[in-house]
Amino acid sequence: MHEIHPVRRLWRSMRSALWPIPLLTLVLAVALGIGMPVVDRLLGTGGPGSPLGFVFGGGPAAARDLLSAIAGSLISVTGVIFSLTVVALQLGSSQYSPRLLQTFATDRVVQYTLAQLTGTFVYALTVLRTVRTAEAAAGDDSFVPRVSITLAFLFALGSVVALVVFLGHLARSLRVETMLRDVHAEATLAVRDEEEPEDTPVRPEGRATQLLATRSGFVVRVDAQRLVRAARDAGVVLALSPRTGDAVVAGTPLAEAWRREGGVDGDPGALRDAVNEGVTLSYERSPEQDPAYSLRKIVDIAGRALSPGINDPTTAVHALSHVSALLGDLLPRRSSLRAWRDEDGVVRLLVPRWTAEELLSLGLEEPLQYASGQPAVLRRIAGLLHELAWRVRGEGFDSSLRALLDRTVDQALESTSIGSRETDAWRAAVEEALAGRWSPARRLSPRSPAGEAG
């Protein structure tokens, strides 16, 4: 079965936090600030016949003033800009979803801009300590690292460009369409890493040994290869109890273990510790191995848009389009268990997954509840079911889709001006999609002008 490479997993972990790239840049800036003055001494850039005559040409006082101006202005701008950014994103999260702040931390533009500004500040300070006047050098010649100062000037120009790009990016990031796109993109990565099983695994029968969790938190990552090795060494089959994204409480079962002869006596402490080490828990969910969390974020945006305080059905309609796309990617051929085998092909690990019914409920239960009195949203839900019926036909979800359509029709007839003629068109379109025949979108709303989508 497919497993994420450790280097790739480490890179994703670094990208999911705001500090690693800026911290790495600070280390490089200090090293560059120490090394460049040494290069200046070797090149001897002070003479009139120097081939580097284009570099900084001022004296020690001018060099100190320039480096001080660069360092002082950049650290001030960095503090003010990121303070305003956090305030703006908090306002956006209160309107859409507080979990979107996690997406802000993984934004490359944010990380690289912070790295550029703080790196230039640290480099300028490091070079500033090497500038000496003749008096300060105890009779020796003064030293002005001209190439280093010129490089600091270029870094400062790059910081100005980064600042302008960042402000434009911030303005785009606060748009709900951009937030939905970013959440959808992170979910797509998680879906891509999920390899569909070739067969449908079955949990072993018989008495199992409960392996208890030693700490609490949300399941954010499962190290499948590590758990497979532990299960093979212990001669058991492991089945995790929580799904990725579920909350675990210390002292409750984290996994079950079966031997072929049916049961394990005593408390297998070593196996319990290995399972707890192979399952990573955190105080918040992560979308890395949990596409349902990204779906949860999009549903939150739709629900917040339909709240009485905001009342923005257009945003809800846009969010439901992303829900449709994600469910269409997640539902086909989805089993409730994912099996991992050892080198001999023996099943050693069973990991529960979100079932299709659970994903349908997650994606549509709350929007249906909040869509009362919103014709545009109910029409979009009908269109969503029409799209899902086409994408998952033949997968055994017919009854689930029909049940959701019944709820949508009941909502439409009770709380809006949508009539039975239109809801009959919804039913007909879904049935045709399940049968492999696609109906134009305008047929979902017969009363709409010709050529328009309902």
Short mmCIF file of C-alpha atoms in Angstrom, two decimals:
data_model
loop_
_atom_site.label_atom_id
_atom_site.label_comp_id
_atom_site.label_asym_id
_atom_site.label_seq_id
_atom_site.Cartn_x
_atom_site.Cartn_y
_atom_site.Cartn_z
CA MET A 1 0.00 0.00 0.00
CA HIS A 2 1.05 3.56 -0.61
CA GLU A 3 2.86 5.43 2.19
CA ILE A 4 4.12 9.02 2.20
CA HIS A 5 7.91 9.21 2.01
CA PRO A 6 9.49 10.43 5.30
CA VAL A 7 11.23 13.37 3.61
CA ARG A 8 7.98 14.42 1.98
CA ARG A 9 6.16 14.05 5.29
CA LEU A 10 8.81 16.20 7.04
CA TRP A 11 8.47 18.88 4.36
CA ARG A 12 4.70 18.92 4.79
CA SER A 13 5.11 19.22 8.55
CA MET A 14 7.43 22.19 8.08
CA ARG A 15 5.00 23.82 5.69
CA SER A 16 2.15 23.41 8.15
CA ALA A 17 3.86 25.74 10.68
CA LEU A 18 4.70 29.40 10.29
CA TRP A 19 8.15 29.38 11.88
CA PRO A 20 10.43 26.77 10.14
CA ILE A 21 11.18 28.65 6.90
CA PRO A 22 11.72 32.06 8.61
CA LEU A 23 13.93 30.39 11.24
CA LEU A 24 16.03 28.70 8.57
CA THR A 25 16.34 32.06 6.80
CA LEU A 26 17.57 33.70 10.03
CA VAL A 27 20.33 31.10 10.37
CA LEU A 28 21.39 31.66 6.76
CA ALA A 29 21.29 35.43 7.25
CA VAL A 30 23.64 35.23 10.25
CA ALA A 31 26.03 32.96 8.33
CA LEU A 32 25.96 35.28 5.32
CA GLY A 33 26.46 38.34 7.53
CA ILE A 34 29.56 36.76 9.03
CA GLY A 35 30.97 35.38 5.79
CA MET A 36 30.49 38.34 3.44
CA PRO A 37 32.78 40.76 5.37
CA VAL A 38 35.50 38.09 5.14
CA VAL A 39 35.00 38.08 1.38
CA ASP A 40 35.25 41.88 1.44
CA ARG A 41 38.65 41.70 3.15
CA LEU A 42 39.91 39.19 0.62
CA LEU A 43 38.69 41.25 -2.36
CA GLY A 44 39.98 44.57 -1.02
CA THR A 45 37.18 46.67 -2.47
CA GLY A 46 38.37 50.00 -1.08
CA GLY A 47 40.99 51.06 -3.64
CA PRO A 48 40.24 53.38 -6.58
CA GLY A 49 41.44 50.73 -9.04
CA SER A 50 39.22 48.05 -7.63
CA PRO A 51 37.20 46.07 -10.22
CA LEU A 52 34.24 46.36 -7.84
CA GLY A 53 33.87 50.09 -8.15
CA PHE A 54 30.09 49.83 -8.51
CA VAL A 55 29.63 48.77 -4.88
CA PHE A 56 28.81 51.03 -1.93
CA GLY A 57 31.28 53.93 -1.89
CA GLY A 58 30.58 55.72 1.39
CA GLY A 59 32.64 55.82 4.54
CA PRO A 60 32.08 54.13 7.89
CA ALA A 61 29.53 56.72 9.09
CA ALA A 62 27.45 56.40 5.90
CA ALA A 63 27.68 52.60 6.12
CA ARG A 64 26.42 52.59 9.70
CA ASP A 65 23.57 54.96 8.84
CA LEU A 66 22.47 52.85 5.86
CA LEU A 67 22.56 49.54 7.73
CA SER A 68 20.81 51.07 10.75
CA ALA A 69 18.09 52.48 8.51
CA ILE A 70 17.58 49.12 6.81
CA ALA A 71 17.42 47.20 10.09
CA GLY A 72 15.23 49.69 11.93
CA SER A 73 12.70 50.19 9.17
CA LEU A 74 12.32 46.50 8.35
CA ILE A 75 11.70 45.32 11.90
CA SER A 76 9.13 48.09 12.39
CA VAL A 77 7.34 47.29 9.13
CA THR A 78 7.41 43.55 9.92
CA GLY A 79 5.74 44.06 13.29
CA VAL A 80 3.06 46.43 12.03
CA ILE A 81 2.21 44.48 8.86
CA PHE A 82 1.84 41.12 10.56
CA SER A 83 -0.13 42.59 13.44
CA LEU A 84 -2.60 44.05 10.96
CA THR A 85 -2.63 40.77 9.04
CA VAL A 86 -3.55 38.72 12.10
CA VAL A 87 -6.32 41.18 12.97
CA ALA A 88 -7.70 41.04 9.41
CA LEU A 89 -7.61 37.25 9.33
CA GLN A 90 -9.30 37.03 12.71
CA LEU A 91 -12.11 39.16 11.33
CA GLY A 92 -12.31 36.90 8.29
CA SER A 93 -12.30 33.76 10.44
CA SER A 94 -15.12 35.10 12.60
CA GLN A 95 -17.20 35.62 9.47
CA TYR A 96 -16.37 32.31 7.76
CA SER A 97 -14.65 29.77 10.05
CA PRO A 98 -12.02 30.05 12.83
CA ARG A 99 -10.31 26.95 11.45
CA LEU A 100 -9.21 28.95 8.40
CA LEU A 101 -6.39 30.49 10.47
CA GLN A 102 -4.63 27.14 10.09
CA THR A 103 -4.63 27.68 6.32
CA PHE A 104 -2.99 31.08 6.85
CA ALA A 105 -0.04 29.44 8.64
CA THR A 106 0.58 27.13 5.65
CA ASP A 107 0.46 29.95 3.09
CA ARG A 108 3.79 30.06 1.24
CA VAL A 109 3.56 33.77 0.47
CA VAL A 110 3.15 34.54 4.18
CA GLN A 111 6.08 32.31 5.13
CA TYR A 112 8.42 33.65 2.44
CA THR A 113 7.52 37.28 3.13
CA LEU A 114 8.23 36.85 6.83
CA ALA A 115 11.50 35.11 5.95
CA GLN A 116 12.51 37.92 3.57
CA LEU A 117 11.81 40.74 6.04
CA THR A 118 13.33 39.14 9.14
CA GLY A 119 16.28 37.70 7.20
CA THR A 120 17.21 41.13 5.80
CA PHE A 121 16.93 42.65 9.29
CA VAL A 122 19.25 40.04 10.83
CA TYR A 123 21.73 40.28 7.95
CA ALA A 124 21.94 44.07 8.24
CA LEU A 125 22.57 43.82 12.00
CA THR A 126 25.24 41.18 11.53
CA VAL A 127 27.10 43.22 8.92
CA LEU A 128 26.74 46.40 11.00
CA ARG A 129 28.96 44.93 13.73
CA THR A 130 31.90 44.68 11.29
CA VAL A 131 31.93 48.36 10.24
CA ARG A 132 34.80 50.13 12.02
CA THR A 133 36.24 53.64 11.97
CA ALA A 134 39.98 54.30 12.26
CA GLU A 135 39.61 55.40 15.90
CA ALA A 136 37.62 52.31 16.82
CA ALA A 137 40.24 50.11 15.14
CA ALA A 138 42.99 51.37 17.50
CA GLY A 139 45.09 53.03 14.87
CA ASP A 140 44.40 50.56 12.06
CA ASP A 141 42.66 51.53 8.86
CA SER A 142 38.87 51.75 8.96
CA PHE A 143 36.91 48.88 7.47
CA VAL A 144 33.78 49.21 5.37
CA PRO A 145 32.47 45.90 3.93
CA ARG A 146 31.30 47.42 0.66
CA VAL A 147 30.10 44.26 -1.07
CA SER A 148 28.24 43.22 2.10
CA ILE A 149 26.53 46.62 2.36
CA THR A 150 25.59 46.54 -1.32
CA LEU A 151 24.05 43.11 -0.77
CA ALA A 152 22.11 44.47 2.21
CA PHE A 153 20.79 47.26 -0.02
CA LEU A 154 19.64 44.71 -2.62
CA PHE A 155 17.97 42.64 0.11
CA ALA A 156 16.16 45.78 1.27
CA LEU A 157 14.87 46.39 -2.27
CA GLY A 158 13.73 42.76 -2.38
CA SER A 159 11.93 43.28 0.92
CA VAL A 160 10.03 46.24 -0.54
CA VAL A 161 8.97 44.09 -3.51
CA ALA A 162 7.97 41.26 -1.13
CA LEU A 163 5.93 43.71 0.93
CA VAL A 164 4.00 44.94 -2.12
CA VAL A 165 3.36 41.37 -3.28
CA PHE A 166 2.27 40.37 0.21
CA LEU A 167 -0.24 43.20 0.52
CA GLY A 168 -1.80 42.22 -2.81
CA HIS A 169 -1.85 38.58 -1.73
CA LEU A 170 -3.47 39.52 1.58
CA ALA A 171 -6.25 41.38 -0.21
CA ARG A 172 -6.94 38.29 -2.32
CA SER A 173 -6.65 35.91 0.64
CA LEU A 174 -9.48 37.63 2.51
CA ARG A 175 -11.90 36.85 -0.31
CA VAL A 176 -14.04 33.84 0.47
CA GLU A 177 -13.47 32.39 -3.00
CA THR A 178 -9.72 32.28 -2.33
CA MET A 179 -10.27 30.64 1.07
CA LEU A 180 -12.49 27.99 -0.50
CA ARG A 181 -9.93 27.36 -3.23
CA ASP A 182 -7.10 26.92 -0.69
CA VAL A 183 -9.12 24.53 1.48
CA HIS A 184 -10.13 22.54 -1.60
CA ALA A 185 -6.47 22.33 -2.67
CA GLU A 186 -5.35 20.93 0.69
CA ALA A 187 -8.16 18.38 0.57
CA THR A 188 -7.10 17.33 -2.93
CA LEU A 189 -3.60 16.52 -1.64
CA ALA A 190 -5.05 14.33 1.10
CA VAL A 191 -7.36 12.53 -1.35
CA ARG A 192 -4.45 11.94 -3.72
CA ASP A 193 -2.47 10.20 -0.96
CA GLU A 194 -5.32 7.82 -0.22
CA GLU A 195 -4.85 4.62 -2.19
CA GLU A 196 -8.03 2.68 -2.69
CA PRO A 197 -7.86 -0.94 -1.44
CA GLU A 198 -7.93 -3.73 -3.99
CA ASP A 199 -10.34 -5.70 -1.82
CA THR A 200 -12.66 -5.01 1.09
CA PRO A 201 -10.89 -6.00 4.33
CA VAL A 202 -12.82 -7.59 7.19
CA ARG A 203 -12.17 -7.27 10.91
CA PRO A 204 -11.02 -10.54 12.51
CA GLU A 205 -13.45 -12.49 14.67
CA GLY A 206 -12.89 -13.65 18.21
CA ARG A 207 -11.74 -12.06 21.43
CA ALA A 208 -9.46 -9.07 21.00
CA THR A 209 -7.08 -7.35 23.39
CA GLN A 210 -7.82 -3.67 23.95
CA LEU A 211 -4.78 -1.37 23.66
CA LEU A 212 -5.45 1.85 25.57
CA ALA A 213 -4.38 5.36 24.63
CA THR A 214 -1.80 6.94 26.93
CA ARG A 215 -2.65 10.53 25.97
CA SER A 216 -5.51 12.59 24.57
CA GLY A 217 -5.90 14.53 21.33
CA PHE A 218 -7.05 14.34 17.73
CA VAL A 219 -5.61 11.66 15.45
CA VAL A 220 -3.65 13.62 12.84
CA ARG A 221 -1.28 10.99 11.45
CA VAL A 222 -0.94 7.22 11.37
CA ASP A 223 2.53 5.78 10.77
CA ALA A 224 1.27 2.67 9.02
CA GLN A 225 4.65 1.11 8.31
CA ARG A 226 5.69 1.39 11.95
CA LEU A 227 2.45 -0.19 13.14
CA VAL A 228 2.75 -2.99 10.58
CA ARG A 229 6.25 -3.82 11.85
CA ALA A 230 5.03 -3.79 15.46
CA ALA A 231 2.09 -6.07 14.60
CA ARG A 232 4.32 -8.47 12.65
CA ASP A 233 6.86 -8.69 15.50
CA ALA A 234 4.03 -9.38 17.98
CA GLY A 235 2.32 -11.86 15.66
CA VAL A 236 -1.01 -10.05 15.75
CA VAL A 237 -3.45 -8.15 13.56
CA LEU A 238 -4.04 -4.57 14.70
CA ALA A 239 -7.22 -2.60 14.12
CA LEU A 240 -7.27 1.06 15.12
CA SER A 241 -10.45 2.21 16.85
CA PRO A 242 -10.52 5.93 15.89
CA ARG A 243 -10.42 7.32 12.38
CA THR A 244 -8.00 10.04 11.34
CA GLY A 245 -9.54 13.22 12.72
CA ASP A 246 -11.35 11.55 15.63
CA ALA A 247 -10.77 12.65 19.21
CA VAL A 248 -9.02 10.18 21.52
CA VAL A 249 -9.20 10.33 25.33
CA ALA A 250 -6.42 8.85 27.44
CA GLY A 251 -7.44 5.54 28.97
CA THR A 252 -9.90 4.62 26.21
CA PRO A 253 -9.20 1.95 23.53
CA LEU A 254 -6.89 3.16 20.78
CA ALA A 255 -6.60 -0.19 18.97
CA GLU A 256 -7.49 -3.87 19.18
CA ALA A 257 -5.16 -6.81 18.63
CA TRP A 258 -5.95 -10.37 17.55
CA ARG A 259 -3.79 -13.45 17.41
CA ARG A 260 -4.61 -16.16 14.92
CA GLU A 261 -5.52 -18.54 17.74
CA GLY A 262 -7.99 -15.94 19.02
CA GLY A 263 -6.95 -13.64 21.82
CA VAL A 264 -4.03 -12.31 23.82
CA ASP A 265 -3.66 -12.89 27.55
CA GLY A 266 -2.43 -10.14 29.86
CA ASP A 267 -1.50 -6.55 29.06
CA PRO A 268 0.85 -6.38 26.06
CA GLY A 269 2.61 -3.23 27.26
CA ALA A 270 5.25 -3.19 24.52
CA LEU A 271 2.64 -3.44 21.77
CA ARG A 272 0.51 -0.77 23.47
CA ASP A 273 3.48 1.61 23.59
CA ALA A 274 4.30 0.89 19.94
CA VAL A 275 0.73 1.69 18.90
CA ASN A 276 0.74 4.94 20.87
CA GLU A 277 4.02 5.93 19.24
CA GLY A 278 2.71 5.09 15.76
CA VAL A 279 -0.43 7.22 16.10
CA THR A 280 0.27 10.95 16.27
CA LEU A 281 -2.17 13.00 18.34
CA SER A 282 -2.47 16.77 18.37
CA TYR A 283 -4.59 19.45 20.00
CA GLU A 284 -6.13 20.28 16.60
CA ARG A 285 -6.99 18.35 13.47
CA SER A 286 -4.77 18.45 10.41
CA PRO A 287 -5.78 18.02 6.75
CA GLU A 288 -2.65 16.02 5.88
CA GLN A 289 -4.30 12.57 6.14
CA ASP A 290 -7.83 13.79 6.85
CA PRO A 291 -9.76 15.09 3.82
CA ALA A 292 -12.91 15.08 5.96
CA TYR A 293 -11.42 17.98 7.94
CA SER A 294 -11.18 20.11 4.81
CA LEU A 295 -14.78 19.16 4.00
CA ARG A 296 -15.66 20.25 7.54
CA LYS A 297 -14.10 23.68 6.92
CA ILE A 298 -16.10 24.21 3.73
CA VAL A 299 -19.32 23.16 5.44
CA ASP A 300 -18.53 25.61 8.25
CA ILE A 301 -18.23 28.41 5.69
CA ALA A 302 -21.57 27.46 4.17
CA GLY A 303 -23.24 27.24 7.58
CA ARG A 304 -21.82 30.59 8.72
CA ALA A 305 -22.97 32.21 5.47
CA LEU A 306 -26.51 30.97 6.12
CA SER A 307 -26.61 32.25 9.70
CA PRO A 308 -29.08 35.12 10.39
CA GLY A 309 -26.25 37.46 11.32
CA ILE A 310 -24.51 37.15 7.94
CA ASN A 311 -27.26 35.92 5.55
CA ASP A 312 -25.05 35.43 2.49
CA PRO A 313 -26.63 32.66 0.38
CA THR A 314 -24.26 33.36 -2.53
CA THR A 315 -21.28 32.30 -0.43
CA ALA A 316 -23.18 29.19 0.65
CA VAL A 317 -23.87 28.32 -3.00
CA HIS A 318 -20.17 28.67 -3.86
CA ALA A 319 -19.21 26.53 -0.86
CA LEU A 320 -21.66 23.81 -1.91
CA SER A 321 -19.98 23.64 -5.31
CA HIS A 322 -16.73 22.72 -3.52
CA VAL A 323 -18.64 20.22 -1.36
CA SER A 324 -19.93 18.59 -4.53
CA ALA A 325 -16.44 18.31 -6.02
CA LEU A 326 -14.91 16.87 -2.83
CA LEU A 327 -17.69 14.35 -2.24
CA GLY A 328 -17.42 13.25 -5.85
CA ASP A 329 -13.72 12.55 -5.28
CA LEU A 330 -14.17 10.82 -1.93
CA LEU A 331 -17.24 8.62 -2.37
CA PRO A 332 -16.51 6.25 -5.30
CA ARG A 333 -15.14 2.85 -4.30
CA ARG A 334 -14.69 3.97 -0.67
CA SER A 335 -14.52 1.19 1.92
CA SER A 336 -14.91 1.65 5.67
CA LEU A 337 -11.54 -0.03 6.36
CA ARG A 338 -8.12 0.33 4.83
CA ALA A 339 -5.77 -2.64 5.10
CA TRP A 340 -1.98 -2.60 5.35
CA ARG A 341 0.06 -5.74 4.69
CA ASP A 342 3.53 -6.83 5.72
CA GLU A 343 6.28 -8.01 3.38
CA ASP A 344 4.70 -11.47 3.15
CA GLY A 345 1.34 -10.06 2.07
CA VAL A 346 -0.36 -10.78 5.41
CA VAL A 347 -2.83 -8.16 6.62
CA ARG A 348 -1.36 -6.63 9.77
CA LEU A 349 -3.16 -3.30 10.18
CA LEU A 350 -6.74 -2.15 9.67
CA VAL A 351 -7.41 1.59 9.76
CA PRO A 352 -11.04 2.79 9.85
CA ARG A 353 -12.02 5.52 7.42
CA TRP A 354 -14.91 7.86 6.96
CA THR A 355 -17.66 5.92 5.23
CA ALA A 356 -19.58 7.30 2.28
CA GLU A 357 -22.72 7.74 4.39
CA GLU A 358 -20.77 9.67 7.04
CA LEU A 359 -19.24 11.94 4.42
CA LEU A 360 -22.63 12.60 2.85
CA SER A 361 -24.02 13.46 6.26
CA LEU A 362 -21.05 15.72 7.02
CA GLY A 363 -21.33 17.54 3.72
CA LEU A 364 -25.10 18.04 3.56
CA GLU A 365 -26.73 17.65 6.96
CA GLU A 366 -25.99 21.15 8.24
CA PRO A 367 -26.50 22.98 4.92
CA LEU A 368 -29.91 21.28 4.63
CA GLN A 369 -30.78 22.31 8.16
CA TYR A 370 -29.82 25.95 7.60
CA ALA A 371 -31.18 26.25 4.05
CA SER A 372 -34.78 26.77 5.11
CA GLY A 373 -36.22 29.73 3.21
CA GLN A 374 -33.22 29.97 0.83
CA PRO A 375 -34.34 28.96 -2.70
CA ALA A 376 -30.90 29.46 -4.27
CA VAL A 377 -29.24 27.22 -1.70
CA LEU A 378 -31.88 24.49 -2.03
CA ARG A 379 -31.54 24.57 -5.81
CA ARG A 380 -27.75 24.21 -5.41
CA ILE A 381 -28.21 21.24 -3.09
CA ALA A 382 -30.46 19.64 -5.69
CA GLY A 383 -27.79 20.31 -8.30
CA LEU A 384 -25.17 18.82 -5.98
CA LEU A 385 -27.18 15.62 -5.64
CA HIS A 386 -27.61 15.56 -9.41
CA GLU A 387 -23.82 15.80 -9.85
CA LEU A 388 -23.11 13.16 -7.22
CA ALA A 389 -25.68 10.81 -8.78
CA TRP A 390 -23.76 11.03 -12.04
CA ARG A 391 -20.32 10.54 -10.47
CA VAL A 392 -21.15 7.69 -8.07
CA ARG A 393 -23.75 5.80 -10.09
CA GLY A 394 -23.36 2.08 -9.67
CA GLU A 395 -21.60 2.43 -6.32
CA GLY A 396 -24.63 1.61 -4.17
CA PHE A 397 -25.45 5.12 -2.96
CA ASP A 398 -28.80 5.41 -4.73
CA SER A 399 -30.92 5.15 -1.57
CA SER A 400 -28.76 7.66 0.32
CA LEU A 401 -28.98 10.22 -2.48
CA ARG A 402 -32.74 9.74 -2.81
CA ALA A 403 -33.20 10.21 0.95
CA LEU A 404 -31.23 13.46 0.86
CA LEU A 405 -33.24 14.60 -2.16
CA ASP A 406 -36.46 13.90 -0.27
CA ARG A 407 -35.29 16.15 2.56
CA THR A 408 -34.35 18.86 0.07
CA VAL A 409 -37.74 18.65 -1.61
CA ASP A 410 -39.55 18.82 1.73
CA GLN A 411 -37.56 21.91 2.70
CA ALA A 412 -38.28 23.57 -0.64
CA LEU A 413 -42.03 22.90 -0.55
CA GLU A 414 -42.44 23.99 3.07
CA SER A 415 -40.29 27.12 3.28
CA THR A 416 -39.90 28.64 -0.20
CA SER A 417 -41.86 29.50 -3.31
CA ILE A 418 -40.40 26.50 -5.13
CA GLY A 419 -43.28 24.40 -6.39
CA SER A 420 -43.87 20.76 -7.06
CA ARG A 421 -43.16 21.16 -10.78
CA GLU A 422 -39.60 22.18 -10.05
CA THR A 423 -39.02 19.56 -7.38
CA ASP A 424 -40.34 16.90 -9.78
CA ALA A 425 -37.67 18.08 -12.21
CA TRP A 426 -35.05 17.57 -9.48
CA ARG A 427 -36.18 14.00 -8.93
CA ALA A 428 -36.23 13.25 -12.65
CA ALA A 429 -32.72 14.68 -13.14
CA VAL A 430 -31.27 12.62 -10.28
CA GLU A 431 -32.92 9.43 -11.52
CA GLU A 432 -31.61 10.02 -15.04
CA ALA A 433 -28.09 10.64 -13.67
CA LEU A 434 -28.24 7.40 -11.69
CA ALA A 435 -29.23 5.66 -14.92
CA GLY A 436 -26.26 7.19 -16.77
CA ARG A 437 -28.11 9.97 -18.61
CA TRP A 438 -27.04 13.57 -17.97
CA SER A 439 -29.72 16.27 -17.87
CA PRO A 440 -28.83 19.90 -18.66
CA ALA A 441 -28.65 22.07 -15.55
CA ARG A 442 -31.47 24.32 -16.72
CA ARG A 443 -33.90 21.41 -16.43
CA LEU A 444 -33.48 21.49 -12.65
CA SER A 445 -35.43 24.76 -12.61
CA PRO A 446 -38.12 24.68 -15.31
CA ARG A 447 -39.34 28.17 -14.48
CA SER A 448 -35.95 29.75 -15.17
CA PRO A 449 -35.51 31.57 -18.51
CA ALA A 450 -34.25 29.36 -21.30
CA GLY A 451 -30.49 28.95 -21.26
CA GLU A 452 -30.05 29.78 -17.57
CA ALA A 453 -29.03 27.31 -14.88
CA GLY A 454 -31.44 26.80 -12.03
#
